[in-house]
């Protein structure tokens, strides 16, 4: 269904050129769009005309036309106030609105197809048959972006993303749930991770300029076959979740850059709990004080370099060594050694994952 806003803009543009008043009414006489307030006086006549077999008719110096959607009347178009031109302009408006209906139906069909493609709801043969009918290329390099703004059913963000990417360029924007916007982006052969990141940053900058302050964007791996778009979607979805759990300070998450987080994310909770018990016993990393956690994180950021970590923490090297030895006594892990540091790092990520799963299950 064409929106009333689009209908209003269409007939207003026609009136500006021709000086002829136009109105589009539903079959029950409800005004969808009009260029003049006195159209309501003509609503009764429009209902009577809708019941007649005629496709067009002149009543009280007003031309009435039926606008069809696949042989079924969808609107009654009224044209008046332009003398002899009113009939011709009315016919032009009918043609324009019927083309809009066709275009919007095709867009709706494409949107439905893309949604089902992402969710793996189509058989392989249906993918290629429907793609051919909808003029969607089966072989093209594509990637799926998932965009969250922190607000459900964010129509402002949806329209902003649509404004950045056009379907005529092979890009498709849709939604599959209330929390996120999906962009299926067509790529050329030269576009790599740098360009994918730049696209994500462009989206983030645009949304933030509109007042969105909780924007997170993730994307999967590029694919070359239409049937594989759902795989890129699943990767983007995982990247978004993993990014929120393990890399909360990063606004953009790429599936290829998830590292150990991707592995931890796929572990069953009982295995995580068993691992934590074996490594730490009852002293979980989340029970450490703020100073200890800051020390550990900064030590990891500096690739286990004691001197650089001490410098950034503004403490004496011996003070840092004392803190690290204190951690070793309480956990049995000397994070100055690579193997112990790796075990500790994974354990901290497992804690973050367990917390996230607990919060998710509460909802």
Coordinates of C-alpha atoms in Angstrom, one line a residue:
X1 CA 0.0 0.0 0.0
X2 CA 1.3 3.4 -1.0
X3 CA 1.6 5.7 2.1
X4 CA -0.7 8.7 2.3
X5 CA 2.4 11.0 2.6
X6 CA 3.6 9.7 -0.8
X7 CA 0.2 10.2 -2.4
X8 CA 0.0 13.8 -0.9
X9 CA 3.4 14.7 -2.3
X10 CA 2.5 13.3 -5.7
X11 CA -0.7 15.2 -6.2
X12 CA 0.7 18.4 -4.7
X13 CA 3.5 18.3 -7.3
X14 CA 0.9 17.8 -10.1
X15 CA -1.1 20.7 -8.8
X16 CA 1.9 23.0 -8.6
X17 CA 2.5 22.3 -12.3
X18 CA -1.1 22.3 -13.6
X19 CA -3.1 24.3 -11.1
X20 CA -5.7 21.5 -11.1
X21 CA -7.0 20.3 -7.7
X22 CA -6.6 16.6 -7.0
X23 CA -7.7 14.2 -4.3
X24 CA -7.3 10.5 -3.6
X25 CA -10.0 8.8 -1.5
X26 CA -10.5 5.2 -0.4
X27 CA -13.6 3.3 -1.6
X28 CA -15.5 4.2 1.6
X29 CA -14.9 7.9 1.1
X30 CA -11.9 8.4 3.5
X31 CA -9.6 11.1 2.3
X32 CA -6.1 9.7 1.7
X33 CA -4.6 12.9 0.1
X34 CA -6.0 16.1 -1.2
X35 CA -4.9 19.5 -2.5
X36 CA -8.0 21.3 -1.3
X37 CA -10.1 21.3 1.9
X38 CA -13.5 21.2 0.1
X39 CA -12.8 17.6 -1.0
X40 CA -14.8 16.3 2.0
X41 CA -18.0 17.7 0.5
X42 CA -17.4 15.4 -2.5
X43 CA -16.8 12.3 -0.4
X44 CA -20.4 11.1 -0.7
X45 CA -20.3 11.4 -4.5
X46 CA -17.0 9.4 -4.5
X47 CA -18.6 6.5 -2.6
X48 CA -21.5 6.4 -5.1
X49 CA -19.1 6.4 -8.0
X50 CA -17.1 3.6 -6.4
X51 CA -20.2 1.4 -6.5
X52 CA -20.9 2.2 -10.2
X53 CA -19.4 0.1 -13.1
X54 CA -17.9 3.1 -14.7
X55 CA -14.1 3.7 -14.7
X56 CA -14.5 7.5 -15.0
X57 CA -17.3 9.9 -14.7
X58 CA -18.0 13.7 -14.5
X59 CA -20.3 14.8 -11.6
X60 CA -21.0 18.4 -10.8
X61 CA -17.9 19.6 -12.7
X62 CA -15.7 17.1 -10.9
X63 CA -14.0 14.2 -12.7
X64 CA -14.0 10.9 -10.9
X65 CA -11.6 8.1 -11.8
X66 CA -11.0 4.6 -10.4
X67 CA -7.4 3.7 -9.6
X68 CA -6.8 0.0 -9.9
X69 CA -4.5 -2.4 -8.2
X70 CA -4.3 -5.6 -10.3
X71 CA -7.9 -5.1 -11.6
X72 CA -9.3 -4.2 -8.2
X73 CA -10.3 -0.6 -7.4
X74 CA -7.9 0.8 -4.8
X75 CA -8.6 4.5 -4.8
X76 CA -11.1 7.0 -6.2
X77 CA -9.2 10.0 -7.8
X78 CA -11.0 13.4 -8.1
X79 CA -9.9 16.1 -10.4
X80 CA -11.5 19.6 -10.6
X81 CA -10.9 23.3 -11.0
X82 CA -8.8 23.3 -14.1
X83 CA -11.4 23.6 -16.9
X84 CA -10.8 21.3 -19.9
X85 CA -7.4 20.3 -18.4
X86 CA -8.9 18.6 -15.4
X87 CA -9.8 15.4 -17.3
X88 CA -6.3 15.0 -18.8
X89 CA -4.5 15.8 -15.6
X90 CA -6.8 13.3 -13.7
X91 CA -5.8 10.6 -16.2
X92 CA -2.1 11.4 -15.7
X93 CA -2.6 11.3 -11.9
X94 CA -4.3 7.9 -12.2
X95 CA -1.4 6.6 -14.2
X96 CA 1.1 8.0 -11.8
X97 CA -0.6 6.5 -8.7
X98 CA -1.0 3.1 -10.4
X99 CA 2.7 3.0 -11.2
X100 CA 3.4 3.9 -7.5
X101 CA 1.2 1.0 -6.4
X102 CA 3.2 -1.4 -8.7
X103 CA 6.5 -0.1 -7.5
X104 CA 5.5 -0.4 -3.8
X105 CA 4.2 -3.9 -4.3
X106 CA 7.5 -4.9 -5.9
X107 CA 9.4 -3.3 -3.1
X108 CA 7.2 -5.2 -0.6
X109 CA 7.8 -8.4 -2.4
X110 CA 11.5 -7.8 -2.4
X111 CA 11.5 -7.0 1.3
X112 CA 9.6 -10.2 2.0
X113 CA 12.0 -12.2 -0.1
X114 CA 15.1 -10.7 1.6
X115 CA 13.6 -11.3 5.1
X116 CA 12.9 -15.0 4.2
X117 CA 16.4 -15.3 2.6
X118 CA 18.1 -14.1 5.8
X119 CA 16.1 -16.4 8.0
X120 CA 16.7 -19.5 5.9
X121 CA 12.9 -19.9 5.2
X122 CA 13.4 -20.6 1.4
X123 CA 14.2 -23.8 -0.5
X124 CA 17.2 -23.5 -2.8
X125 CA 15.1 -23.7 -5.9
X126 CA 12.7 -21.0 -4.5
X127 CA 15.6 -18.6 -3.9
X128 CA 16.7 -18.6 -7.5
X129 CA 13.2 -18.6 -9.0
X130 CA 12.0 -15.7 -6.9
X131 CA 15.2 -13.8 -7.3
X132 CA 14.8 -14.0 -11.1
X133 CA 11.2 -12.7 -11.0
X134 CA 12.3 -9.8 -8.7
X135 CA 15.3 -9.0 -10.8
X136 CA 17.8 -9.7 -8.0
X137 CA 21.1 -11.0 -9.2
X138 CA 21.9 -14.5 -8.0
X139 CA 25.7 -14.0 -8.3
X140 CA 27.0 -10.8 -6.7
X141 CA 29.4 -10.1 -3.9
X142 CA 27.4 -9.1 -0.8
X143 CA 27.8 -8.6 3.0
X144 CA 25.2 -8.3 5.7
X145 CA 25.4 -5.5 8.3
X146 CA 23.3 -5.5 11.5
X147 CA 22.6 -2.2 13.1
X148 CA 21.3 -1.5 16.7
X149 CA 20.4 1.8 18.2
X150 CA 19.2 0.8 21.6
X151 CA 15.6 1.6 20.7
X152 CA 12.9 -0.8 19.4
X153 CA 11.2 -0.2 16.1
X154 CA 13.4 2.9 15.4
X155 CA 11.7 4.2 12.3
X156 CA 14.0 7.3 12.2
X157 CA 17.1 5.2 12.1
X158 CA 15.5 2.9 9.5
X159 CA 14.7 5.8 7.2
X160 CA 18.2 7.3 7.7
X161 CA 19.9 4.0 6.6
X162 CA 17.5 3.8 3.6
X163 CA 18.6 7.3 2.7
X164 CA 22.3 6.2 2.6
X165 CA 21.7 3.2 0.4
X166 CA 19.6 2.7 -2.7
X167 CA 18.0 -0.5 -3.9
X168 CA 18.8 0.4 -7.5
X169 CA 22.5 -0.1 -6.5
X170 CA 21.7 -3.7 -5.3
X171 CA 21.5 -2.7 -1.6
X172 CA 18.5 -3.9 0.5
X173 CA 17.4 -2.6 3.9
X174 CA 15.0 -4.5 6.0
X175 CA 14.1 -5.6 9.6
X176 CA 13.6 -9.1 11.0
X177 CA 13.0 -8.2 14.6
X178 CA 12.2 -5.1 16.7
X179 CA 15.8 -4.4 17.8
X180 CA 17.9 -4.2 14.7
X181 CA 18.1 -3.0 11.1
X182 CA 19.6 -5.2 8.4
X183 CA 21.5 -3.9 5.5
X184 CA 22.4 -6.4 2.6
X185 CA 25.2 -4.4 0.9
X186 CA 26.4 -5.2 -2.6
X187 CA 30.2 -4.9 -2.9
X188 CA 32.6 -4.6 -5.8
X189 CA 35.7 -6.9 -6.0
X190 CA 38.1 -4.3 -4.6
X191 CA 36.2 -3.7 -1.3
X192 CA 38.0 -5.3 1.7
X193 CA 37.9 -5.0 5.5
X194 CA 39.0 -1.4 5.4
X195 CA 36.1 -0.4 3.1
X196 CA 33.6 -2.5 5.1
X197 CA 34.7 -0.7 8.3
X198 CA 34.3 2.6 6.5
X199 CA 30.8 1.8 5.5
X200 CA 29.9 0.9 9.1
X201 CA 31.5 4.1 10.4
X202 CA 29.5 6.1 7.8
X203 CA 26.2 4.6 9.1
X204 CA 27.3 5.2 12.7
X205 CA 28.1 8.8 12.0
X206 CA 24.8 9.4 10.2
X207 CA 22.8 7.9 13.1
X208 CA 24.7 9.8 15.7
X209 CA 24.1 13.1 13.8
X210 CA 20.4 12.3 14.3
X211 CA 20.7 12.0 18.1
X212 CA 21.2 8.2 18.3
X213 CA 23.6 7.6 21.2
X214 CA 23.7 3.8 21.5
X215 CA 24.7 2.7 18.0
X216 CA 26.3 -0.7 17.5
X217 CA 27.1 -2.1 14.1
X218 CA 28.3 -5.6 13.1
X219 CA 28.9 -7.3 9.8
X220 CA 29.6 -10.8 8.6
X221 CA 31.9 -12.2 5.9
X222 CA 31.3 -11.2 2.2
X223 CA 29.6 -13.9 0.1
X224 CA 29.3 -14.3 -3.6
X225 CA 26.2 -16.4 -3.9
X226 CA 22.7 -15.2 -3.0
X227 CA 22.0 -18.5 -1.2
X228 CA 24.9 -17.7 1.2
X229 CA 23.5 -14.3 2.3
X230 CA 21.9 -16.0 5.3
X231 CA 25.3 -17.2 6.5
X232 CA 26.7 -13.6 6.4
X233 CA 23.6 -12.6 8.4
X234 CA 24.2 -15.2 11.1
X235 CA 27.8 -14.1 11.3
X236 CA 26.8 -10.5 11.7
X237 CA 24.3 -11.5 14.5
X238 CA 27.0 -13.4 16.3
X239 CA 29.5 -10.5 15.9
X240 CA 26.9 -8.1 17.4
X241 CA 26.4 -10.3 20.5
X242 CA 30.1 -11.1 20.9
X243 CA 31.0 -7.5 20.6
X244 CA 28.6 -6.5 23.3
X245 CA 29.9 -9.2 25.7
X246 CA 33.7 -9.0 25.2
X247 CA 34.4 -5.7 23.4
X248 CA 31.8 -3.2 24.8
X249 CA 33.9 -0.2 24.0
X250 CA 34.0 -1.0 20.3
X251 CA 31.1 0.4 18.3
X252 CA 31.8 -1.7 15.2
X253 CA 32.3 -5.5 15.3
X254 CA 33.5 -7.6 12.3
X255 CA 33.0 -11.3 12.4
X256 CA 36.6 -11.9 11.2
X257 CA 38.0 -9.9 14.2
X258 CA 36.2 -11.6 17.0
X259 CA 39.2 -13.7 18.1
X260 CA 38.8 -15.9 21.2
X261 CA 35.5 -14.2 21.9
X262 CA 33.9 -16.2 19.1
X263 CA 35.1 -19.5 20.6
X264 CA 34.0 -18.6 24.1
X265 CA 30.6 -17.5 22.9
X266 CA 29.9 -21.0 21.6
X267 CA 30.7 -22.8 24.8
X268 CA 27.9 -24.4 26.8
X269 CA 27.4 -22.9 30.2
X270 CA 28.1 -26.1 32.2
X271 CA 31.5 -26.3 30.6
X272 CA 32.2 -22.7 31.4
X273 CA 31.2 -23.2 35.0
X274 CA 33.4 -26.3 35.3
X275 CA 36.4 -24.5 33.8
X276 CA 36.0 -21.6 36.2
X277 CA 35.8 -24.0 39.2
X278 CA 39.0 -25.8 38.1
X279 CA 41.0 -22.6 37.5
X280 CA 39.9 -20.4 40.3
X281 CA 37.9 -22.5 42.8
X282 CA 35.7 -20.1 44.7
X283 CA 37.8 -16.9 43.9
X284 CA 36.3 -15.8 40.6
X285 CA 37.9 -12.8 38.8
X286 CA 34.8 -10.7 39.2
X287 CA 35.5 -10.8 43.0
X288 CA 38.8 -8.9 42.6
X289 CA 38.9 -5.3 43.7
X290 CA 38.9 -2.4 41.2
X291 CA 42.7 -1.8 41.5
X292 CA 43.5 -5.4 40.8
X293 CA 41.2 -5.5 37.7
X294 CA 42.7 -2.3 36.4
X295 CA 46.2 -3.6 36.8
X296 CA 45.4 -6.9 35.0
X297 CA 43.7 -5.2 32.1
X298 CA 46.5 -2.7 31.6
X299 CA 49.1 -5.5 31.8
X300 CA 47.3 -7.4 29.1
X301 CA 46.9 -4.2 27.0
X302 CA 50.7 -3.8 27.1
X303 CA 51.4 -7.4 26.0
X304 CA 52.7 -8.4 29.5
X305 CA 55.3 -5.6 29.5
X306 CA 56.0 -4.8 33.2
X307 CA 57.9 -1.6 32.7
X308 CA 55.4 0.0 30.2
X309 CA 52.4 -1.1 32.4
X310 CA 54.0 0.5 35.5
X311 CA 54.6 3.7 33.6
X312 CA 51.0 3.9 32.4
X313 CA 49.7 3.2 35.9
X314 CA 52.0 5.8 37.4
X315 CA 53.4 3.2 39.9
X316 CA 56.9 2.0 40.6
X317 CA 57.9 -1.2 38.8
X318 CA 58.4 -3.0 42.2
X319 CA 54.8 -2.0 43.2
X320 CA 53.5 -3.6 40.0
X321 CA 55.5 -6.7 40.6
X322 CA 54.1 -6.9 44.1
X323 CA 50.5 -6.7 42.7
X324 CA 51.2 -9.4 40.2
X325 CA 52.7 -11.7 42.8
X326 CA 49.6 -11.0 45.0
X327 CA 47.4 -12.2 42.1
X328 CA 49.6 -15.3 41.7
X329 CA 49.1 -16.2 45.4
X330 CA 45.4 -15.9 45.2
X331 CA 44.8 -17.7 41.9
X332 CA 47.9 -19.8 41.4
X333 CA 48.4 -18.1 38.0
X334 CA 51.5 -16.0 37.2
X335 CA 50.2 -13.8 34.5
X336 CA 53.8 -12.7 33.7
X337 CA 54.0 -16.1 32.0
X338 CA 52.3 -16.4 28.6
X339 CA 50.4 -19.7 29.3
X340 CA 49.1 -18.5 32.7
X341 CA 48.2 -15.1 31.1
X342 CA 46.3 -16.8 28.3
X343 CA 44.4 -19.0 30.9
X344 CA 43.5 -15.9 32.9
X345 CA 42.4 -13.9 29.9
X346 CA 40.1 -16.7 28.7
X347 CA 38.7 -17.0 32.2
X348 CA 37.9 -13.3 32.4
X349 CA 36.1 -13.6 29.0
X350 CA 34.2 -16.7 30.3
X351 CA 33.0 -14.6 33.3
X352 CA 31.7 -11.9 31.0
X353 CA 29.9 -14.5 28.9
X354 CA 28.3 -16.1 31.9
X355 CA 27.1 -12.8 33.2
X356 CA 25.6 -11.9 29.8
X357 CA 23.8 -15.3 29.6
X358 CA 22.4 -14.9 33.1
X359 CA 21.0 -11.4 32.2
X360 CA 19.6 -12.7 28.9
X361 CA 17.8 -15.6 30.7
X362 CA 16.3 -13.2 33.2
X363 CA 14.5 -11.4 30.3

